[in-house]
Short mmCIF file of C-alpha atoms and ligand atoms in Angstrom, two decimals:
data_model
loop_
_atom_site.label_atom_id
_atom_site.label_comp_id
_atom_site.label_asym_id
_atom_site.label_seq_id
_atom_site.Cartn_x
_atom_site.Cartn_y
_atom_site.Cartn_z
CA UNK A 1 0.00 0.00 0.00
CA UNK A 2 1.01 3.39 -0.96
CA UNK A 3 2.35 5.08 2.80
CA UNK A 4 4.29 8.32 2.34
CA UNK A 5 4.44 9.32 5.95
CA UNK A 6 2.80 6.51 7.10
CA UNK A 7 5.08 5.70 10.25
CA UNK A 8 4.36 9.42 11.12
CA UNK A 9 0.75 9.50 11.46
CA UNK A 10 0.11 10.06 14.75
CA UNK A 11 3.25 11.63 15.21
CA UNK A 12 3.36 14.92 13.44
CA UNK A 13 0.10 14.98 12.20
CA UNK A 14 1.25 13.74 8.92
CA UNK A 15 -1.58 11.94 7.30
CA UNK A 16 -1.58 8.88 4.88
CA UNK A 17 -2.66 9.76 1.21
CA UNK A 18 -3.84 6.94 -0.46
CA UNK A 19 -4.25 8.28 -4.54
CA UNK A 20 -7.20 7.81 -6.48
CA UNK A 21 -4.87 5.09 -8.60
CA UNK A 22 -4.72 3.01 -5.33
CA UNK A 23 -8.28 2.73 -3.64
CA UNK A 24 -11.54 1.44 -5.28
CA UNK A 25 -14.03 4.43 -4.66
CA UNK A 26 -15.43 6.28 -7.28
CA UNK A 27 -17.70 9.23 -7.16
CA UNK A 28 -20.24 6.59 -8.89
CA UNK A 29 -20.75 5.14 -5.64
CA UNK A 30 -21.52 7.91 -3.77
CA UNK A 31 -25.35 9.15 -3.72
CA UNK A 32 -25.72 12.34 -6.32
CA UNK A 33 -26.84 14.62 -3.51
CA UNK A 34 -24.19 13.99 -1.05
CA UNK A 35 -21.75 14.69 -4.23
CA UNK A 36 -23.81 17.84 -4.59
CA UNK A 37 -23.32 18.84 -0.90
CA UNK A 38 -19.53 18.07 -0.89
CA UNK A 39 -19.35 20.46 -4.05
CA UNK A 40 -21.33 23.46 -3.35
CA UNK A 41 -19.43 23.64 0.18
CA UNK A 42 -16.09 23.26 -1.61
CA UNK A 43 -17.22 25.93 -4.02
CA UNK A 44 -17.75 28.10 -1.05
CA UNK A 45 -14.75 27.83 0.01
CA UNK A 46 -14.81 25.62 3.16
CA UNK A 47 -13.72 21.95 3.22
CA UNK A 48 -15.58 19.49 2.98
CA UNK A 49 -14.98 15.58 3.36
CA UNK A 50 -16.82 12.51 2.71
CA UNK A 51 -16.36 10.94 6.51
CA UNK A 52 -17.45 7.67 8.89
CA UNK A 53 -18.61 4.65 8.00
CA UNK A 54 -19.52 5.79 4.20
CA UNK A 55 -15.59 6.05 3.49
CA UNK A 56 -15.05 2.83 5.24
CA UNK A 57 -17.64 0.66 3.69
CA UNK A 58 -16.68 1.64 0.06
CA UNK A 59 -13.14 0.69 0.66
CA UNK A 60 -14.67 -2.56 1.84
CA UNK A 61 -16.56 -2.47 -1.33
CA UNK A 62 -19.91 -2.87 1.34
CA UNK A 63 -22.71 -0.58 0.03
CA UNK A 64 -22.85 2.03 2.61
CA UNK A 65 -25.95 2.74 5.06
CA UNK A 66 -25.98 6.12 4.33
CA UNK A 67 -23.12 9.21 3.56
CA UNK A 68 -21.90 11.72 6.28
CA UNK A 69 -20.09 15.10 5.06
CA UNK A 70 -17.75 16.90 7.44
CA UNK A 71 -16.77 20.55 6.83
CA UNK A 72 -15.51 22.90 8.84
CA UNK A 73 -18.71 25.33 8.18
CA UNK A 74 -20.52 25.85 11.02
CA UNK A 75 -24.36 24.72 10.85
CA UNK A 76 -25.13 28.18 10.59
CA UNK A 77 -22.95 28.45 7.53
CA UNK A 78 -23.76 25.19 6.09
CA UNK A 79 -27.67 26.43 6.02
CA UNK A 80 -27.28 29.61 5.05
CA UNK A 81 -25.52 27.54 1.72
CA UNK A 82 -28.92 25.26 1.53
CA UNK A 83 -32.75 26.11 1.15
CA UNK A 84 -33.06 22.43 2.30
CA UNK A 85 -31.16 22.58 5.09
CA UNK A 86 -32.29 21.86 8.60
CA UNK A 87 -30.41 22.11 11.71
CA UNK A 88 -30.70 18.95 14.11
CA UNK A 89 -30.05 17.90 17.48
CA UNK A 90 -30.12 19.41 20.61
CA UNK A 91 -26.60 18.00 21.93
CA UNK A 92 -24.77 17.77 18.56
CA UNK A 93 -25.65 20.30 16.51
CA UNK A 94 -26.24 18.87 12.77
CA UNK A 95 -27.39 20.04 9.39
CA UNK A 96 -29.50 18.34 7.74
CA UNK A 97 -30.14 18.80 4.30
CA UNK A 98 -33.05 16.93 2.90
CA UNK A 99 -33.92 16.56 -1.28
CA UNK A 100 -37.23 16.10 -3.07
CA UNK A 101 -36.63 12.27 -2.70
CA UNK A 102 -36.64 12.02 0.93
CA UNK A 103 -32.78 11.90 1.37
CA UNK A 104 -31.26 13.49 3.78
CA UNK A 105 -27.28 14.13 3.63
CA UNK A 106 -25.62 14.51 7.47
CA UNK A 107 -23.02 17.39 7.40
CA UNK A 108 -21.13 17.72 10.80
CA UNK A 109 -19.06 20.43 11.50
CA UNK A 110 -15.47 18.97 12.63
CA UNK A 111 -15.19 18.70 16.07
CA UNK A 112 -12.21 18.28 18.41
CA UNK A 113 -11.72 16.58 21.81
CA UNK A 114 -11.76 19.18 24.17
CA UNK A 115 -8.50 20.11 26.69
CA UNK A 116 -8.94 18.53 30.18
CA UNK A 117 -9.02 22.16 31.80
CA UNK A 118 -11.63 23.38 28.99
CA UNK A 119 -14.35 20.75 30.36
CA UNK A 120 -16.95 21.57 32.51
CA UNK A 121 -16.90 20.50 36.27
CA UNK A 122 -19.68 17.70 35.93
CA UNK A 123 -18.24 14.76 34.59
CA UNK A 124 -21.78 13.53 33.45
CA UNK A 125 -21.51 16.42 31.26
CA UNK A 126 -17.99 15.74 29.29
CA UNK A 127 -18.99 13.44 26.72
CA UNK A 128 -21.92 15.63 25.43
CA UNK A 129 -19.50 19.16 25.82
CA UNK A 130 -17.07 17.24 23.80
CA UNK A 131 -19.62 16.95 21.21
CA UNK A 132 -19.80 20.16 20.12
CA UNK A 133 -16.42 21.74 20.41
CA UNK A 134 -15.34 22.82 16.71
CA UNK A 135 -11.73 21.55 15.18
CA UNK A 136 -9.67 20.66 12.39
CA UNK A 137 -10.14 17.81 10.16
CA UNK A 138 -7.21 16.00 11.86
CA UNK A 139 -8.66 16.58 15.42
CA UNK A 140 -11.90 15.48 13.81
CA UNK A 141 -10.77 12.35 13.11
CA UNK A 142 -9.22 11.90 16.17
CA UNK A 143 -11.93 12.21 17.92
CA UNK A 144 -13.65 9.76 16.26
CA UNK A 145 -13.94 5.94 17.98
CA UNK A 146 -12.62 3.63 15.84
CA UNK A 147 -9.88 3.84 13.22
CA UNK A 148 -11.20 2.56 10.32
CA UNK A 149 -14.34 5.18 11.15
CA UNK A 150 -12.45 8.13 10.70
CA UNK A 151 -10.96 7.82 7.32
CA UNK A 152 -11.96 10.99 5.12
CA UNK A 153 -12.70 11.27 1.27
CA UNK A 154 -11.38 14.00 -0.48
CA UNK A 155 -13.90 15.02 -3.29
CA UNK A 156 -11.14 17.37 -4.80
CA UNK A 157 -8.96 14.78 -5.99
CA UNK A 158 -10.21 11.71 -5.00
CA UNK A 159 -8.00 11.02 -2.57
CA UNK A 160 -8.33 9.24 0.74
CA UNK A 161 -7.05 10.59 4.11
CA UNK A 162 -5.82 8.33 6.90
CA UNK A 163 -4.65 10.46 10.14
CA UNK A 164 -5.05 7.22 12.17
CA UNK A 165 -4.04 4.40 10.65
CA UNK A 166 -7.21 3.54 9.40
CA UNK A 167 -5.92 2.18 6.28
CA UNK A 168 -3.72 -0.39 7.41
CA UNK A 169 -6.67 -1.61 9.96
CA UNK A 170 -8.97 -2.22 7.14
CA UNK A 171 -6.05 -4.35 5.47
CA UNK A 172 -5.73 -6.15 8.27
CA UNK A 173 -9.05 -6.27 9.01
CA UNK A 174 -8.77 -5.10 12.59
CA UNK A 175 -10.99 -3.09 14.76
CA UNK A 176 -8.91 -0.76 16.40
CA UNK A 177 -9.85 2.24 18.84
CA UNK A 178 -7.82 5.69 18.02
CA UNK A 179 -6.05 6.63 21.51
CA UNK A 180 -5.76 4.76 24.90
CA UNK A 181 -8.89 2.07 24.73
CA UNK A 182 -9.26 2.72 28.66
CA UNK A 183 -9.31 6.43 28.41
CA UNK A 184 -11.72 6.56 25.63
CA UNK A 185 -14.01 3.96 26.83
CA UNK A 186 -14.18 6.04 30.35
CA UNK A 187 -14.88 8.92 28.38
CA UNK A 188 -18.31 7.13 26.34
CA UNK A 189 -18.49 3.64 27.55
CA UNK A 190 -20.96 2.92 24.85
CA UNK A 191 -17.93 2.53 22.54
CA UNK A 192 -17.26 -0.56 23.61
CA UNK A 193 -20.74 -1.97 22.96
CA UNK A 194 -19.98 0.12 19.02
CA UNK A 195 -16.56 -2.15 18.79
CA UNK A 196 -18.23 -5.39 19.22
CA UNK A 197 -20.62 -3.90 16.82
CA UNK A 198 -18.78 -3.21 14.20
CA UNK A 199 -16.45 -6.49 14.34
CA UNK A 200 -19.23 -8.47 14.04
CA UNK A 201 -20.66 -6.72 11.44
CA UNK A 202 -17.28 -6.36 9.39
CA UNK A 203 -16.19 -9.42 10.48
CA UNK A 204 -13.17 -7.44 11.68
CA UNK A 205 -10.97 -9.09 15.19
CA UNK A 206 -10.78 -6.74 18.14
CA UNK A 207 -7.02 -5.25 18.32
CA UNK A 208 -5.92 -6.55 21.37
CA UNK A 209 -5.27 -3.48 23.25
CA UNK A 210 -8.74 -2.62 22.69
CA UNK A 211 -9.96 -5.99 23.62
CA UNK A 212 -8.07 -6.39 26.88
CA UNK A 213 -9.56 -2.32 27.66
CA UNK A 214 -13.41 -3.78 27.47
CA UNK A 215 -12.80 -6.51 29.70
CA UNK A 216 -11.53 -4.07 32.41
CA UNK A 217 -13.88 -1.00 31.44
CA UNK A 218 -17.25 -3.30 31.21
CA UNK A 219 -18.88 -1.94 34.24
CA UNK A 220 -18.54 1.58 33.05
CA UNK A 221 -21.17 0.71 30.18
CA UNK A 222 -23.60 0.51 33.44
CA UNK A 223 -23.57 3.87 33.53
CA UNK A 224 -24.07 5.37 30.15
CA UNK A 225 -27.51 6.40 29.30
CA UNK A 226 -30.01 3.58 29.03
CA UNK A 227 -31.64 5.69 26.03
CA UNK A 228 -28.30 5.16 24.14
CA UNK A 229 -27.83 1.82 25.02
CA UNK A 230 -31.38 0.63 23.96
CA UNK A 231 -30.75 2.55 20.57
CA UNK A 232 -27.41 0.38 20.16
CA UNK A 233 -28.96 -2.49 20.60
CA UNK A 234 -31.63 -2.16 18.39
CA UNK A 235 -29.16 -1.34 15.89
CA UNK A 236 -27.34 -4.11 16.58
CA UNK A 237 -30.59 -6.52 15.89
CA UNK A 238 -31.57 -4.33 13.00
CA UNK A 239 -27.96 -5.63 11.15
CA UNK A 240 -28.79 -8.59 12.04
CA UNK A 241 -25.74 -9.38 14.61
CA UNK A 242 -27.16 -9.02 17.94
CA UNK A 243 -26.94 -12.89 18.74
CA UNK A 244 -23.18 -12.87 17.84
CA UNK A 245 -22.76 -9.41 19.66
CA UNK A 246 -24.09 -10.38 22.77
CA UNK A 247 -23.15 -14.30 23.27
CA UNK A 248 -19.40 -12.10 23.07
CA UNK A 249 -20.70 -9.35 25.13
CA UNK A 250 -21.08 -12.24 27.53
CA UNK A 251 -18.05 -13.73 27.18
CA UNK A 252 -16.44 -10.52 27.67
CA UNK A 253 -18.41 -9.72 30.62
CA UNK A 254 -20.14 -7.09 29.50
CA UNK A 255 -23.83 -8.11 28.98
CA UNK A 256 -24.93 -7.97 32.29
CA UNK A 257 -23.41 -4.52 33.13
CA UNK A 258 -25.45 -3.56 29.76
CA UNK A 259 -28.65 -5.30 30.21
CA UNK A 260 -29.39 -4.59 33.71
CA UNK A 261 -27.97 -7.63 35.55
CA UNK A 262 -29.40 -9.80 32.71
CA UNK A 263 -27.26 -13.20 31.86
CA UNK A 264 -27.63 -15.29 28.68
CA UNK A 265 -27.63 -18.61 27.88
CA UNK A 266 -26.48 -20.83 25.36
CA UNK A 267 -29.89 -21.43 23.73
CA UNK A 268 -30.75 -17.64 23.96
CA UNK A 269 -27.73 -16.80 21.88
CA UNK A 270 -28.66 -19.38 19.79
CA UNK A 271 -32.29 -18.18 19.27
CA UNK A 272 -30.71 -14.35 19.18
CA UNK A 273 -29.28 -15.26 16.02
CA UNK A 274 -31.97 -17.49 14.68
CA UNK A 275 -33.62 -13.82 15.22
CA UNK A 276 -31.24 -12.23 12.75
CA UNK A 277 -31.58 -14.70 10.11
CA UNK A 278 -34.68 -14.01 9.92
CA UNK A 279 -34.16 -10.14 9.92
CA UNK A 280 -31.73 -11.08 6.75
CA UNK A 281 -34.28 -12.13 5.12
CA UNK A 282 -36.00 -9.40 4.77
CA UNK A 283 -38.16 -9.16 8.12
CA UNK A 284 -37.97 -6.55 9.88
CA UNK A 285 -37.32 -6.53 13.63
CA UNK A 286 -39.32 -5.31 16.65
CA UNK A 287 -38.55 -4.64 19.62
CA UNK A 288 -41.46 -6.85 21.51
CA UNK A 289 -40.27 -9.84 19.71
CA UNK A 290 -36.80 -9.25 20.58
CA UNK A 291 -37.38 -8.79 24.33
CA UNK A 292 -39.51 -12.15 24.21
CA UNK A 293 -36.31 -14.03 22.54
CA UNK A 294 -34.30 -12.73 25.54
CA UNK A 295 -36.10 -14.07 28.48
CA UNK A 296 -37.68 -16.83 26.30
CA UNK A 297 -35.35 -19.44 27.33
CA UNK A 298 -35.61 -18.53 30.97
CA UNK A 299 -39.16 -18.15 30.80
CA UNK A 300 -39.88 -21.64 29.62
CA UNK A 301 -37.17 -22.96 32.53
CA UNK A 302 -39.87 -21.39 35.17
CA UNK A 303 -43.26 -22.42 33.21
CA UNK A 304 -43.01 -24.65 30.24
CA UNK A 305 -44.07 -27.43 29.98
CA UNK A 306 -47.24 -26.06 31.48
CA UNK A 307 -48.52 -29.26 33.04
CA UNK A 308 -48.95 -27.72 35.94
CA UNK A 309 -48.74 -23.94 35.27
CA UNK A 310 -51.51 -22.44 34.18
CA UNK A 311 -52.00 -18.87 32.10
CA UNK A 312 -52.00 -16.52 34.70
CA UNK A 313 -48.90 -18.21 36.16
CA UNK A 314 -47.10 -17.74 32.88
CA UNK A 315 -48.14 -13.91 32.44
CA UNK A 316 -47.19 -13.04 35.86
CA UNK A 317 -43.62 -15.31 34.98
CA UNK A 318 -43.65 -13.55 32.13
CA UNK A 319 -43.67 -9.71 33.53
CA UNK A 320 -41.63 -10.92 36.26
CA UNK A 321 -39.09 -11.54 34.06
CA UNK A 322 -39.62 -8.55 31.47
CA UNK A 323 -40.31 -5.98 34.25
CA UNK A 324 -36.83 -4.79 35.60
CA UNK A 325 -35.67 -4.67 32.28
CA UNK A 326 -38.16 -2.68 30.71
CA UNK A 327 -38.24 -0.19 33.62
CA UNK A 328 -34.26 0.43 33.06
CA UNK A 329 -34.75 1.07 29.18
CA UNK A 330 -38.17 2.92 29.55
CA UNK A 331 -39.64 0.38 27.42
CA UNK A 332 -43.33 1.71 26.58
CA UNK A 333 -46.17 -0.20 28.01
CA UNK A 334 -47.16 -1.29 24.88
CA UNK A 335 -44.29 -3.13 23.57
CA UNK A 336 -43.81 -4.25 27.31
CA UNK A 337 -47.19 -5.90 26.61
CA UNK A 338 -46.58 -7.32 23.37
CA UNK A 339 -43.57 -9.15 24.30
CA UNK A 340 -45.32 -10.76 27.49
CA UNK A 341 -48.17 -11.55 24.80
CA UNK A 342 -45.53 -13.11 23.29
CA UNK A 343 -44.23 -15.40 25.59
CA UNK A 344 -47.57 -16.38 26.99
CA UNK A 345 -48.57 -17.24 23.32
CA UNK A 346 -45.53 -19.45 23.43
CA UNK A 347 -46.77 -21.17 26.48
CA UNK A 348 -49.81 -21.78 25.10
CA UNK A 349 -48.14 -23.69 21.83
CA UNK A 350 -46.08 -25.32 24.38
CA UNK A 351 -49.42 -27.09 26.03
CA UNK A 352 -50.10 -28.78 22.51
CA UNK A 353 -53.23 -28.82 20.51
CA UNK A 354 -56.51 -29.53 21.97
CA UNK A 355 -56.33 -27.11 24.73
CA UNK A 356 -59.61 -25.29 26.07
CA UNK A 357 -59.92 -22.19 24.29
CA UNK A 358 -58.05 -23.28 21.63
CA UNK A 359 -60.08 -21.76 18.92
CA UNK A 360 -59.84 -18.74 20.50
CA UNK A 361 -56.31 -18.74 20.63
CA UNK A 362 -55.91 -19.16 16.83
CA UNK A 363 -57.94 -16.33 16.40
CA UNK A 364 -55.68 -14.14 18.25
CA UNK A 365 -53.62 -12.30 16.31
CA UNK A 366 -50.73 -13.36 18.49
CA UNK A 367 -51.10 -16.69 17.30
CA UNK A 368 -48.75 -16.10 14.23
CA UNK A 369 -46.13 -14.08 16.06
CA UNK A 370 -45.55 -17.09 18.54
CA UNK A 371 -45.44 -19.25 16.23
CA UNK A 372 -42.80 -17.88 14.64
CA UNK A 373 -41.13 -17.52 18.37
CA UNK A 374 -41.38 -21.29 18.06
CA UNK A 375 -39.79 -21.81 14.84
CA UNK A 376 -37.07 -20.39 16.12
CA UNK A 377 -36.77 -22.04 19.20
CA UNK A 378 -37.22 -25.55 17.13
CA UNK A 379 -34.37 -23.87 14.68
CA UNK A 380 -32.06 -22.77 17.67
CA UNK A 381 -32.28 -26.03 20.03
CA UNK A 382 -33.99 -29.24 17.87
CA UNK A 383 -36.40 -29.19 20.81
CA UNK A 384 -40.01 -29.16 19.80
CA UNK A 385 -40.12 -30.56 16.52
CA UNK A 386 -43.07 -32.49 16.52
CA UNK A 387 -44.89 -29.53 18.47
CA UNK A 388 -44.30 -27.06 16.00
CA UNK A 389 -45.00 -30.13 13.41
CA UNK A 390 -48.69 -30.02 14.98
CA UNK A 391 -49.61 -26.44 15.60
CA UNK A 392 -48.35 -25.93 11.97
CA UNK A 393 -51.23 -28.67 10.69
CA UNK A 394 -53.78 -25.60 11.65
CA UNK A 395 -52.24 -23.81 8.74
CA UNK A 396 -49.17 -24.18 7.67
CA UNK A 397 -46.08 -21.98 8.52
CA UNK A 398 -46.90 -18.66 10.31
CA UNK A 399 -47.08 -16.26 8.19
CA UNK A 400 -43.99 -14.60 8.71
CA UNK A 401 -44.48 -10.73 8.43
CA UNK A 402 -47.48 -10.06 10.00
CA UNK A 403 -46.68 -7.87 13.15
CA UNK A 404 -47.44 -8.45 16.75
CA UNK A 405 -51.14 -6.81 17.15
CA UNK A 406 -51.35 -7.67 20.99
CA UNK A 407 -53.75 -6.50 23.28
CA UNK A 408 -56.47 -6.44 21.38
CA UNK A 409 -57.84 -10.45 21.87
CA UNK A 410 -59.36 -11.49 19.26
CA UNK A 411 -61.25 -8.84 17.82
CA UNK A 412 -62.09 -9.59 14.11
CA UNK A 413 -64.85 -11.80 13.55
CA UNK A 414 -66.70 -13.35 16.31
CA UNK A 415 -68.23 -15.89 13.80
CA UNK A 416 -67.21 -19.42 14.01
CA UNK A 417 -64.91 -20.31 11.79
CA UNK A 418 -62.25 -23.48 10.73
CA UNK A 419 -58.78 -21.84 11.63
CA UNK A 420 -57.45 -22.67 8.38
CA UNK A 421 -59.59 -20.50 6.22
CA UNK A 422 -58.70 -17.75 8.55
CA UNK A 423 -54.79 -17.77 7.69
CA UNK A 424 -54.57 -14.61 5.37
CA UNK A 425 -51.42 -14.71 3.40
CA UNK A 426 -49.82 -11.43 5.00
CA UNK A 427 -46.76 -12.02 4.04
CA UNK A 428 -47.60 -11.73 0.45
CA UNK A 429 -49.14 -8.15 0.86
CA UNK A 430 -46.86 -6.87 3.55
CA UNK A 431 -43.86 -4.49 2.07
CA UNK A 432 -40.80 -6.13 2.79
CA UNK A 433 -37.68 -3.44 3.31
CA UNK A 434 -35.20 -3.23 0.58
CA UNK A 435 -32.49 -5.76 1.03
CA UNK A 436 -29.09 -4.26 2.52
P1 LIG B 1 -23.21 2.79 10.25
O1 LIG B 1 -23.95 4.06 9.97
O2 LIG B 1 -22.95 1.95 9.07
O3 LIG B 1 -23.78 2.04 11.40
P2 LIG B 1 -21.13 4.60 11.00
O4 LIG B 1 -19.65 4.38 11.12
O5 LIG B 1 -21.58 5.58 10.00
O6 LIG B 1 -21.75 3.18 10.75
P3 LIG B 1 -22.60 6.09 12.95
O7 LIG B 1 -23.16 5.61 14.24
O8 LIG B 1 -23.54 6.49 11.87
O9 LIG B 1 -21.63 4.95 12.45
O10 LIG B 1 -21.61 7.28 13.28
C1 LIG B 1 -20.97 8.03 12.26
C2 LIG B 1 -19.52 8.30 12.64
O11 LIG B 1 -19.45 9.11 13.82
C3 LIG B 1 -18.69 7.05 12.96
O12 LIG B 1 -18.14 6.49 11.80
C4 LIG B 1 -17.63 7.60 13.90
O13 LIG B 1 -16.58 8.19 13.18
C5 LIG B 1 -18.37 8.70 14.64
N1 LIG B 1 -18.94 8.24 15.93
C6 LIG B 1 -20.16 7.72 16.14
N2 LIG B 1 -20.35 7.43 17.43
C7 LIG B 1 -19.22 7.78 18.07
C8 LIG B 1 -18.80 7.72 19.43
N3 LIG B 1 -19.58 7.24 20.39
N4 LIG B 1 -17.53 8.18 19.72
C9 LIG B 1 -16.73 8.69 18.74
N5 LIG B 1 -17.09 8.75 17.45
C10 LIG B 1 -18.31 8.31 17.11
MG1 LIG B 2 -23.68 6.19 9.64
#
């Protein structure tokens, strides 16, 4: 690889240039509006950068998520430069600016991490000061997490800019966080959930250094804010890695300082990632649905089989289980309720056919949704083949798209009817996402 400078990266500020001759990105790749963006601001005569994971996931040759710009225009500036612009975010101030077609391009200003004596006195309030101090684009990156997230894009000559060894990271394929792990983890502990994250989905090995830093920083991620934390990990589940992420979130220690004291198993991992093949193909998650996976295993330890439990045992198991959990992340009452639909639809299937209220039961909406729950427990474990093999006789595989309508038992139709012709084919009708 093409390195002038490259052993003096970090040292005096020297950056890597990697040419246009020696990287794979062209301007083909990149969505027409954020090439707009990049050249009105250049035109202006501030700089502007392609930056994050855009840069990294077209050197990957991975189609990226969506593009960030970084400039060192202020969000004042950068709107004054757009109709279309809108400023975001009450911590770190964004523009947005938003086209006909619903796309919106992210320009940050660069930032820098602030001097020790510059922060204010609260030490709850560092990580969202540093936020929104302005820099340079070398401080920017630096202030980034990961190395190969702060590799810039230079529209003016096509160039890519490495201040932090990015480049040779992505060679190696190595996840790598820019500055002392400890220190930076300490500063925003969710980091270290983001570097599991991100090896998982790149499948990218933890640096050492940066390894050995989450095992001795995990508590710390207790006390970041559960708000951010619950966004993570719906993120995690929506790229369909959350079972890898968190059977090595356990490994590493980590899980239970995340999840509230929570502790997985072998089959909950195992079902967690069940979960995410289904996401990849092409069902989207929910957050009900994910909360019943995690306590599913322990919740059929307590009540299933359900010889002698009965349904009011299992809901009160069930928001026994779901309750501290939900309390910690906020979790609305409604999705609180769905998932412990969820589970008690589960221990329903678990009983078998030819249950009282049976009929009822495949009426219920939630009938399809745990159905699915136990596909994926027969998928995860081989338990419950011949159980799934029996509830699936009443028509055929649950249809697989359908959302969780919960509390609201069995509403449509209170005429009589054979199960079977009830089955509408939702997942024929239902818009699946586009495939990423
Ligand atoms: P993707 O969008 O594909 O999930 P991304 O790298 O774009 O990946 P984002 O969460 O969108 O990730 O963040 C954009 C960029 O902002 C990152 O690439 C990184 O440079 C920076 N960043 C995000 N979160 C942090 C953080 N907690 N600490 C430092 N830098 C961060
Ligand atoms: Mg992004």
């Amino acid at each position: 690889m093409h390195t002038p400078g490259s052993d003096t990266t970090a040292g005096d500020g020297l950056p890597v240039l990697l040419p246009r001759s020696q990287h794979s990105i062209s301007r083909q790749h990149i969505n027409e509006h954020t090439l707009k963006v990049l050249y009105r601001l250049r035109r202006s005569g501030f700089q502007a950068f392609l930056v994050g994971g855009g840069v990294r996931d077209l050197l990957l040759g991975r189609q990226p998520k969506d593009f960030d710009v970084g400039t060192d225009a202020t969000p004042e500036q950068v709107r004054q430069l757009f109709r279309n612009c809108f400023l975001v975010g009450r911590r770190f101030r964004l523009a947005h600016v938003r086209y006909a077609d619903n796309y919106v391009v992210e320009v940050a200003t660069f930032r820098r991490q602030p001097k020790p004596e510059e922060l204010p006195e609260n030490p709850e309030e560092h990580f969202f000061f540093a936020e929104n101090v302005y820099g340079t684009p070398q401080e920017d990156a630096f202030r980034r997490d990961f190395t190969i997230n702060a590799l810039f894009y230079n529209i003016d000559d096509f160039s890519v800019i490495d201040y932090v060894g990015g480049l040779e990271d992505l060679a190696a394929r190595r996840l790598r966080v820019i500055g002392d792990p400890a220190t930076r983890f300490a500063e925003d502990p969710v980091r270290m959930l983001r570097a599991l994250e991100f090896a998982a989905r790149l499948g990218f090995s933890l640096d050492e250094a940066t390894r050995e830093a989450i095992y001795r920083a995990a508590p710390l991620i207790a006390e970041a804010a559960p708000a951010r934390i619950r966004e993570e990990l719906l993120e995690l589940f929506r790229h369909q890695v959350g079972g890898a992420v968190l059977r090595q979130a356990q490994a590493m220690g980590l899980l239970p300082h995340l999840l509230a004291g929570y502790e997985g198993d072998d089959e909950t991992f195992a079902l967690l990632e069940q979960l995410d093949g289904r996401t990849a193909s092409g069902i989207p998650i929910q957050e009900p649905f994910v909360l019943a996976a995690l306590f599913l295993s322990r919740f059929r330890q307590l009540c299933c089989p359900p010889q002698e439990a009965t349904v009011s045992d299992a809901l009160r198991t069930a928001n026994l289980l779901l309750n501290s959990i939900c309390g910690y992340f906020r979790i609305a009452q409604g999705s609180r309720a769905a998932a412990r639909e969820l589970l008690t639809g589960f221990f329903r299937l678990s009983g078998g056919r030819g249950r009282r209220g049976e009929g009822r039961f495949l009426r219920h909406p939630v009938w399809s949704q745990a159905m699915q729950l136990l596909q994926l427990w027969v998928a995860a474990t081989g338990e419950g083949q011949e159980l799934l093999a029996a509830w699936q006789e009443m028509g055929g595989a649950a249809s697989p798209a359908s959302p969780a309508a919960p509390g609201r038992p069995g509403t449509a139709g209170r005429r009589r009817r054979r199960p079977r012709r009830r089955k509408k084919p939702a997942a024929q009708t239902e818009k699946r996402p586009s495939d990423s």
